[in-house]
Each structure stands twice: as C-alpha cells, then as structure tokens.
Amino acid sequence: MNAERSQTLSLDIAALRSEFPQLRRKVHGKPLIYFDNANTAQKPQCVIDAVSRYYREFNANVARAVHTLGSEATEHYEASRDKLARFINAARREEIIHTSGTTAAINLVAYAWAAPRLRAGDQILVSTMEHHANIVPWQLVAARCGAEVIAAPITAAGELELDALLALMGDRVKLLAITHVSNVLGTINPVRQLADAAHARGIPVLVDGSQAVPHLAVDVQALGADFYVFTGHKLFGPTGTGVLWARHEILESMPPFMGGGEMIERVDFAGTTYAPPPHRFEAGTPNIAGFVGLGAAVDWLERIGMDRIAAREAELAAYALNALRSIDGLRLLGDARARAAVFAFVIDGVHAHDLATLLDFEGIAVRSGQHCAHPLLQCYGVPAAARLSLSFYNTIEEIDAFVAAVAKVRGLLA
Ligand SMILES: *Cc1c(COP(=O)(O)O)cnc(C)c1O
C-alpha cells in the first residue's frame, strides 16, 4: 500500500460528513448529493457554531472599543489573521488582508497597486482559463490608463501553452495574473515555474488561489508569487470573507484603495496619514463574524490535514474521471495531467441546463452554464457546460449515483 492510500484511509469520511448539517438534508425527497463545491463549499458545524457564538457571546465592533466585548471581538477577529497566515505559511501576520472575497482582493490590487503604476501601452498578462474576477478588474484599470489585457492560450487538454506564455512576457507586461487551479477545467498550473519565469523578466505575479486552497496545502513562500488571493466561502468558511496575501514590502508601497475608519493613523484636513498594512486596506467595520467563522474553518482543516484531504480528493478524482469517461457521448473540457477534482463536460443532445435541472430532481447539485469564464467556454466552442466539482466529503457511492442518474435523465430526454 502506498503512502497516499494509507493517508486517505486514515480519514473517517462518514464521521467527517456527519459534521455537515446540510449533507443530511433531502432535495426533492432524495438525499442531497452536493457536487457544486467549486461554487461554494458546505459548512461544518464548528464554523456555524463559531459564527453563532460570536453573535451570542462577544458581538462588538473591533479595534475601537476599550470595553471587554470590544477587546474580545478584536482578539477573535485578529486571531483569524494569525490562523490564515499560518495556513498559507505567510512570513508575517500583517501580510494577510481581510477582504470580502477573491473579487474584492483582486480589485484591491488592481486599484491600489496596478492603477498607479500602469502607463499607456502597458500590458497585464492573464490566461484564457481565468475566472471573470481575474479578467474584468484588469480591464477596468487598463481602460483608465490606456493599458491592455492580453491572454495566454491553452491547449485542447486545458493546460497553459508554456512557450506561448513565455513569448508573451515582453517588456510591456507589468503583471502576470494567473489562476492556481482552474474553476472549470480543474487544471493545476505550475505556479512556481511561472513565477520564476516572470520574475526573471522583472514581472510581478498575482495568483488566484480560490480553487487551490480548499484542495491543496498552499505555501505562499514556496510558490514564490507576489500576490495570492482566495475566497473564504469555498474554504468551508462564511460568505463575504476572503484574503489578499502579498509580501510586506509590496503592501507597504501601496496607497489605500478605500478610505474610512480603521485605515488611518491620523485624520487632518491638512492631510491624513494612513495606518500600516494590514489595517490600511481594511476600511470600515469588517465582516467580524465571517472571519471568526473562517478562522474556525482553517483550524478544522489543519486538524484534518490538507495533505490527507488532497490524497482523498486525488482518489475521488481518478474514480470520477473513469466514471465520466464511461458515459456515452460525454465530452470532457480539458484533460490536464495535473488536475483537481473539477470536471466540466457536455453531453451529446443534452443541454447543460436541462441536465442540471433534471439531476436536481434526483437530489444531485451540479452547476451548469459558463462558470464565470466566457473566454474559456468560447475557446472550447461550447455555449454552456455542466460541472461536477468534488470535495473530500463526497463519496464513490455518490459518483456511482450520478452516473446512474445521468442515464435516467437521458432516458427521459430521449
Ligand atoms: C469563485 C472564484 C472567484 C471569485 O470568488 P468570489 O468569492 O466570488 O469573489 C475567482 N476566481 C476563481 C478561480 C474562483 O473559483
């Protein structure tokens, strides 16, 4: 038995599943099979409890009140920063900026870091497999500065065309903004290699880790990027939470993006001075309950072990891949060698929305549509695709049930 297998066996999936209240519910009278984890993950009881406990026991605003509740709320809110720093191996806790999600984190970098630097003719390099959140903010700032967004191509297998990407890294490129794991294809990009190549040409790198942190052990120092962003709700935490990580000297060089309370040192009509990072970038009352919950999620993941989660998911991914390939007329989008348990596909003669609607009647939740990635779907020449995205709490039995349900649904549509 190899090491990976024995690691996986040591996870008690039934016990872990029982920690998720929502995995016990029924949909249309059938037990829920939740295969939409790339859209958002279900929440374990400990996260729900942490949020509820915050409101029951120590609700107060952070960093402004000297009373007991204020300092308790601040302590818990700031503790989540420590936990998140440890979780991604940031060198310092001040490198963790709490945001409302990946979208907010990328916009923060776009407006506070890129906008002041971009000049007419500059380029921001992304890839064809990016989520809209890693395309549109760059287009918005580029339009203001006369810069442009260019996209590196991918292969039919859904991997980056490395030579083409390197060839695009010219003098005009001021940032490479790339996803760690594709939310559609499941492709895991070679971030370290890309960061080294970009840095050799003096190009900073932002990595969208939204689909990586729930599935892989991420070490931002080992990856070598300059910015790393992710969203909390896909990491088993509450919605409205997310993280921008950047090296401290970069954050120190950035002006604020939003102004208001909490982000200042001193306000004067003759001129205001700003707090150092991270607070410079956290204007206003933050999502305190959300970050208390995200801190609990991260503690819980560390107790399970990201390596064990990754091993479990690799096993599920291999099984799902074979299962999907066994379905007649099913075409997978992409077939990357390094992949996460995310699969987008089309089935001959069945519209993705019809498939998802009919699967819902079987209690199976899959996403259908364009997955916030219009350029990618265009690249594959399909108007819409269905997507199965797994978490370690999914099971082989659920994948079998999915295959049977697809056969049934096709019978209905025939
Ligand atoms: C979900 C996702 C985003 C956007 O996350 P929000 O929580 O909606 O801000 C960005 N990039 C990728 C790859 C995603 O999967």
CSV table of C-alpha atoms in Angstrom, one decimal, residues 6-282:
chain,number,residue,atom,x,y,z
A,6,SER,CA,-2.8,4.9,3.7
A,7,GLN,CA,-3.1,8.6,4.4
A,8,THR,CA,-6.5,8.5,2.8
A,9,LEU,CA,-7.7,5.5,4.7
A,10,SER,CA,-7.0,7.3,7.9
A,11,LEU,CA,-9.8,9.8,7.2
A,12,ASP,CA,-13.1,8.7,8.6
A,13,ILE,CA,-15.3,10.1,5.8
A,14,ALA,CA,-18.6,9.1,7.4
A,15,ALA,CA,-17.6,10.9,10.6
A,16,LEU,CA,-16.5,14.0,8.7
A,17,ARG,CA,-19.7,14.0,6.7
A,18,SER,CA,-21.8,13.9,9.9
A,19,GLU,CA,-20.2,17.3,10.8
A,20,PHE,CA,-22.1,18.9,7.9
A,21,PRO,CA,-25.8,19.5,8.8
A,22,GLN,CA,-26.6,20.3,5.2
A,23,LEU,CA,-25.3,17.0,3.9
A,24,ARG,CA,-28.1,15.4,5.9
A,25,ARG,CA,-30.9,17.2,4.1
A,26,LYS,CA,-33.0,15.9,1.3
A,27,VAL,CA,-33.8,17.6,-2.1
A,28,HIS,CA,-36.9,16.5,-3.9
A,29,GLY,CA,-37.2,13.7,-1.4
A,30,LYS,CA,-33.7,12.3,-2.3
A,31,PRO,CA,-30.6,12.5,-0.1
A,32,LEU,CA,-28.6,15.6,-1.3
A,33,ILE,CA,-25.5,14.8,-3.4
A,34,TYR,CA,-23.6,18.0,-3.4
A,35,PHE,CA,-21.3,18.3,-6.4
A,36,ASP,CA,-21.1,22.1,-6.6
A,37,ASN,CA,-18.2,22.6,-4.3
A,38,ALA,CA,-16.3,24.8,-6.7
A,39,ASN,CA,-19.2,27.3,-6.4
A,40,THR,CA,-19.3,27.2,-2.7
A,41,ALA,CA,-18.5,24.6,0.0
A,42,GLN,CA,-20.8,23.4,2.7
A,43,LYS,CA,-20.0,24.5,6.2
A,44,PRO,CA,-19.1,22.2,9.1
A,45,GLN,CA,-20.9,22.6,12.4
A,46,CYS,CA,-17.8,24.1,14.1
A,47,VAL,CA,-17.9,27.0,11.6
A,48,ILE,CA,-21.6,27.6,12.1
A,49,ASP,CA,-21.1,27.4,15.8
A,50,ALA,CA,-18.2,29.9,15.7
A,51,VAL,CA,-20.3,32.5,13.9
A,52,SER,CA,-23.3,32.0,16.1
A,53,ARG,CA,-21.1,32.1,19.3
A,54,TYR,CA,-19.7,35.4,18.2
A,55,TYR,CA,-23.2,36.9,18.0
A,56,ARG,CA,-24.3,35.2,21.2
A,57,GLU,CA,-21.3,36.0,23.4
A,58,PHE,CA,-18.9,38.7,22.2
A,59,ASN,CA,-20.5,40.8,19.5
A,60,ALA,CA,-19.0,44.2,19.4
A,61,ASN,CA,-17.1,46.4,17.0
A,62,VAL,CA,-13.4,45.7,16.6
A,63,ALA,CA,-10.3,47.9,17.2
A,64,ARG,CA,-12.2,50.9,18.6
A,65,ALA,CA,-13.8,50.0,21.9
A,66,VAL,CA,-11.9,49.5,25.1
A,67,HIS,CA,-14.7,47.6,26.8
A,68,THR,CA,-14.5,43.9,27.4
A,69,LEU,CA,-16.7,42.9,24.5
A,70,GLY,CA,-14.8,45.2,22.1
A,71,SER,CA,-11.4,43.6,23.1
A,72,GLU,CA,-12.8,40.1,22.9
A,73,ALA,CA,-14.2,40.7,19.4
A,74,THR,CA,-10.9,42.2,18.3
A,75,GLU,CA,-9.0,39.3,19.7
A,76,HIS,CA,-11.1,36.8,17.8
A,77,TYR,CA,-11.1,38.8,14.6
A,78,GLU,CA,-7.3,39.3,14.7
A,79,ALA,CA,-6.8,35.6,15.7
A,80,SER,CA,-8.2,34.7,12.3
A,81,ARG,CA,-5.4,36.7,10.7
A,82,ASP,CA,-2.9,34.5,12.6
A,83,LYS,CA,-4.6,31.4,11.6
A,84,LEU,CA,-4.8,32.4,7.9
A,85,ALA,CA,-1.1,33.4,8.0
A,86,ARG,CA,-0.2,30.0,9.3
A,87,PHE,CA,-2.5,28.2,6.9
A,88,ILE,CA,-0.7,29.6,3.8
A,89,ASN,CA,2.7,30.0,5.5
A,90,ALA,CA,2.9,33.8,5.2
A,91,ALA,CA,6.1,35.2,6.7
A,92,ARG,CA,4.1,37.7,8.8
A,93,ARG,CA,0.6,38.1,10.0
A,94,GLU,CA,0.5,41.7,8.6
A,95,GLU,CA,0.7,40.2,5.2
A,96,ILE,CA,-2.9,38.9,5.5
A,97,ILE,CA,-5.5,41.5,4.3
A,98,HIS,CA,-9.1,40.5,5.1
A,99,THR,CA,-11.3,41.2,2.2
A,100,SER,CA,-14.9,40.2,1.2
A,101,GLY,CA,-13.6,37.6,-1.2
A,102,THR,CA,-11.4,36.9,-4.2
A,103,THR,CA,-13.2,39.5,-6.3
A,104,ALA,CA,-12.5,42.3,-3.7
A,105,ALA,CA,-8.9,41.1,-3.2
A,106,ILE,CA,-8.2,41.3,-6.9
A,107,ASN,CA,-9.9,44.7,-7.2
A,108,LEU,CA,-7.8,46.0,-4.3
A,109,VAL,CA,-4.6,45.0,-6.1
A,110,ALA,CA,-5.9,46.4,-9.4
A,111,TYR,CA,-6.7,49.8,-7.9
A,112,ALA,CA,-4.1,50.2,-5.2
A,113,TRP,CA,-1.2,48.5,-6.9
A,114,ALA,CA,-1.7,48.4,-10.6
A,115,ALA,CA,-3.6,51.6,-11.4
A,116,PRO,CA,-0.9,54.0,-10.0
A,117,ARG,CA,1.8,52.1,-12.0
A,118,LEU,CA,0.2,51.4,-15.3
A,119,ARG,CA,1.1,53.7,-18.3
A,120,ALA,CA,-0.3,53.8,-21.8
A,121,GLY,CA,0.8,50.8,-23.8
A,122,ASP,CA,1.5,48.6,-20.7
A,123,GLN,CA,0.1,45.1,-20.6
A,124,ILE,CA,-1.4,42.8,-18.0
A,125,LEU,CA,-1.0,39.2,-18.9
A,126,VAL,CA,-3.7,36.7,-17.9
A,127,SER,CA,-4.6,33.3,-19.3
A,128,THR,CA,-7.6,32.1,-21.3
A,129,MET,CA,-8.7,29.9,-18.3
A,130,GLU,CA,-9.3,32.8,-15.9
A,131,HIS,CA,-12.4,33.5,-13.9
A,132,HIS,CA,-14.0,36.8,-14.8
A,133,ALA,CA,-12.8,38.1,-11.4
A,134,ASN,CA,-9.3,37.8,-12.8
A,135,ILE,CA,-10.1,39.5,-16.1
A,136,VAL,CA,-12.6,42.3,-15.6
A,137,PRO,CA,-10.8,44.3,-12.8
A,138,TRP,CA,-7.7,44.4,-15.0
A,139,GLN,CA,-9.8,45.5,-18.0
A,140,LEU,CA,-11.3,48.3,-15.9
A,141,VAL,CA,-7.9,49.7,-14.7
A,142,ALA,CA,-6.3,49.1,-18.0
A,143,ALA,CA,-9.0,51.2,-19.7
A,144,ARG,CA,-8.3,54.1,-17.4
A,145,CYS,CA,-4.6,54.1,-18.1
A,146,GLY,CA,-4.6,53.2,-21.8
A,147,ALA,CA,-3.1,49.8,-20.9
A,148,GLU,CA,-4.4,46.5,-22.3
A,149,VAL,CA,-5.1,43.0,-21.0
A,150,ILE,CA,-3.7,40.1,-23.1
A,151,ALA,CA,-4.4,36.4,-22.6
A,152,ALA,CA,-2.1,33.4,-22.9
A,153,PRO,CA,-3.6,30.5,-24.9
A,154,ILE,CA,-4.2,27.0,-23.6
A,155,THR,CA,-4.0,23.6,-25.2
A,156,ALA,CA,-7.0,21.4,-26.0
A,157,ALA,CA,-6.1,19.4,-22.9
A,158,GLY,CA,-6.7,22.6,-20.9
A,159,GLU,CA,-3.1,23.2,-20.0
A,160,LEU,CA,-1.2,26.5,-20.4
A,161,GLU,CA,0.8,26.7,-23.6
A,162,LEU,CA,4.0,27.5,-21.8
A,163,ASP,CA,6.1,28.6,-24.8
A,164,ALA,CA,3.4,31.0,-25.9
A,165,LEU,CA,3.0,32.3,-22.4
A,166,LEU,CA,6.7,32.9,-22.1
A,167,ALA,CA,6.7,34.6,-25.5
A,168,LEU,CA,4.0,37.0,-24.4
A,169,MET,CA,6.1,38.1,-21.3
A,170,GLY,CA,7.6,41.1,-23.1
A,171,ASP,CA,8.8,44.5,-21.8
A,172,ARG,CA,5.3,45.9,-21.7
A,173,VAL,CA,3.9,43.3,-19.3
A,174,LYS,CA,3.6,44.8,-15.9
A,175,LEU,CA,1.9,41.9,-14.2
A,176,LEU,CA,1.1,38.2,-14.7
A,177,ALA,CA,-2.3,37.4,-13.1
A,178,ILE,CA,-3.0,33.7,-13.3
A,179,THR,CA,-5.1,31.1,-11.6
A,180,HIS,CA,-3.6,28.4,-9.5
A,181,VAL,CA,-6.4,25.9,-10.2
A,182,SER,CA,-9.0,26.4,-13.0
A,183,ASN,CA,-12.6,26.5,-11.7
A,184,VAL,CA,-13.8,24.9,-14.9
A,185,LEU,CA,-11.1,22.5,-16.1
A,186,GLY,CA,-9.6,21.6,-12.8
A,187,THR,CA,-6.1,22.2,-14.3
A,188,ILE,CA,-3.4,22.9,-11.7
A,189,ASN,CA,-1.0,25.4,-13.1
A,190,PRO,CA,2.8,25.2,-12.4
A,191,VAL,CA,2.8,28.4,-10.3
A,192,ARG,CA,6.4,28.1,-9.1
A,193,GLN,CA,7.7,27.7,-12.6
A,194,LEU,CA,5.6,30.6,-13.9
A,195,ALA,CA,6.6,32.9,-11.0
A,196,ASP,CA,10.3,32.1,-11.7
A,197,ALA,CA,9.9,32.8,-15.4
A,198,ALA,CA,8.0,36.1,-14.8
A,199,HIS,CA,10.5,37.3,-12.1
A,200,ALA,CA,13.4,36.5,-14.5
A,201,ARG,CA,11.8,39.2,-16.7
A,202,GLY,CA,11.0,41.6,-13.8
A,203,ILE,CA,7.3,40.8,-13.9
A,204,PRO,CA,5.4,40.5,-10.6
A,205,VAL,CA,2.8,37.7,-10.3
A,206,LEU,CA,-0.7,37.5,-8.8
A,207,VAL,CA,-2.1,34.1,-8.2
A,208,ASP,CA,-5.8,33.4,-7.9
A,209,GLY,CA,-5.9,30.6,-5.3
A,210,SER,CA,-9.7,30.4,-5.0
A,211,GLN,CA,-9.8,26.8,-6.2
A,212,ALA,CA,-6.5,25.8,-4.7
A,213,VAL,CA,-6.7,26.5,-1.0
A,214,PRO,CA,-9.7,24.1,-0.4
A,215,HIS,CA,-7.8,21.2,-2.0
A,216,LEU,CA,-4.1,21.5,-1.7
A,217,ALA,CA,-1.6,22.5,1.0
A,218,VAL,CA,-0.6,26.1,-0.1
A,219,ASP,CA,2.7,27.6,0.9
A,220,VAL,CA,2.9,31.1,-0.4
A,221,GLN,CA,6.6,31.4,0.3
A,222,ALA,CA,7.4,28.2,-1.6
A,223,LEU,CA,5.1,29.3,-4.5
A,224,GLY,CA,7.1,32.5,-4.9
A,225,ALA,CA,4.3,34.7,-6.2
A,226,ASP,CA,3.9,38.3,-5.1
A,227,PHE,CA,0.2,38.3,-4.5
A,228,TYR,CA,-2.0,35.4,-3.6
A,229,VAL,CA,-5.8,35.7,-3.3
A,230,PHE,CA,-8.6,33.4,-2.2
A,231,THR,CA,-12.2,33.4,-1.0
A,232,GLY,CA,-13.4,32.1,2.3
A,233,HIS,CA,-16.7,30.5,1.3
A,234,LYS,CA,-15.1,27.9,-0.9
A,235,LEU,CA,-12.8,27.1,2.0
A,236,PHE,CA,-15.7,25.9,4.2
A,237,GLY,CA,-16.0,29.4,5.8
A,238,PRO,CA,-18.8,32.0,5.6
A,239,THR,CA,-19.6,34.1,2.5
A,240,GLY,CA,-18.3,37.6,2.4
A,241,THR,CA,-14.7,36.6,3.5
A,242,GLY,CA,-11.5,36.4,1.6
A,243,VAL,CA,-7.8,37.1,1.7
A,244,LEU,CA,-5.3,39.1,-0.1
A,245,TRP,CA,-1.8,38.0,0.8
A,246,ALA,CA,1.2,40.0,-0.5
A,247,ARG,CA,4.8,40.4,0.6
A,248,HIS,CA,5.0,43.0,3.3
A,249,GLU,CA,7.2,45.4,1.3
A,250,ILE,CA,4.7,45.4,-1.5
A,251,LEU,CA,1.8,46.2,0.8
A,252,GLU,CA,3.8,49.0,2.4
A,253,SER,CA,4.3,50.5,-1.0
A,254,MET,CA,0.6,50.5,-1.8
A,255,PRO,CA,-1.7,53.5,-1.1
A,256,PRO,CA,-5.1,52.8,0.3
A,257,PHE,CA,-7.9,51.8,-2.0
A,258,MET,CA,-10.9,52.6,0.2
A,259,GLY,CA,-10.9,55.4,2.8
A,260,GLY,CA,-12.8,55.5,6.1
A,261,GLY,CA,-12.5,54.4,9.6
A,262,GLU,CA,-9.8,51.9,10.9
A,263,MET,CA,-7.4,52.6,8.0
A,264,ILE,CA,-5.9,55.8,9.2
A,265,GLU,CA,-3.2,56.9,11.6
A,266,ARG,CA,-4.4,60.5,11.9
A,267,VAL,CA,-7.0,62.4,10.0
A,268,ASP,CA,-6.5,66.1,9.5
A,269,PHE,CA,-8.0,68.4,6.8
A,270,ALA,CA,-4.4,69.4,6.0
A,271,GLY,CA,-3.6,65.8,5.2
A,272,THR,CA,-4.4,62.3,6.5
A,273,THR,CA,-1.8,59.7,7.3
A,274,TYR,CA,-2.6,56.0,6.9
A,275,ALA,CA,-2.2,53.0,9.1
A,276,PRO,CA,0.4,50.4,8.1
A,277,PRO,CA,-0.7,47.2,6.5
A,278,PRO,CA,-3.0,45.3,7.1
A,279,HIS,CA,-5.3,47.9,8.5
A,280,ARG,CA,-4.6,50.4,5.8
A,281,PHE,CA,-6.6,48.2,3.5
A,282,GLU,CA,-9.5,47.3,5.8
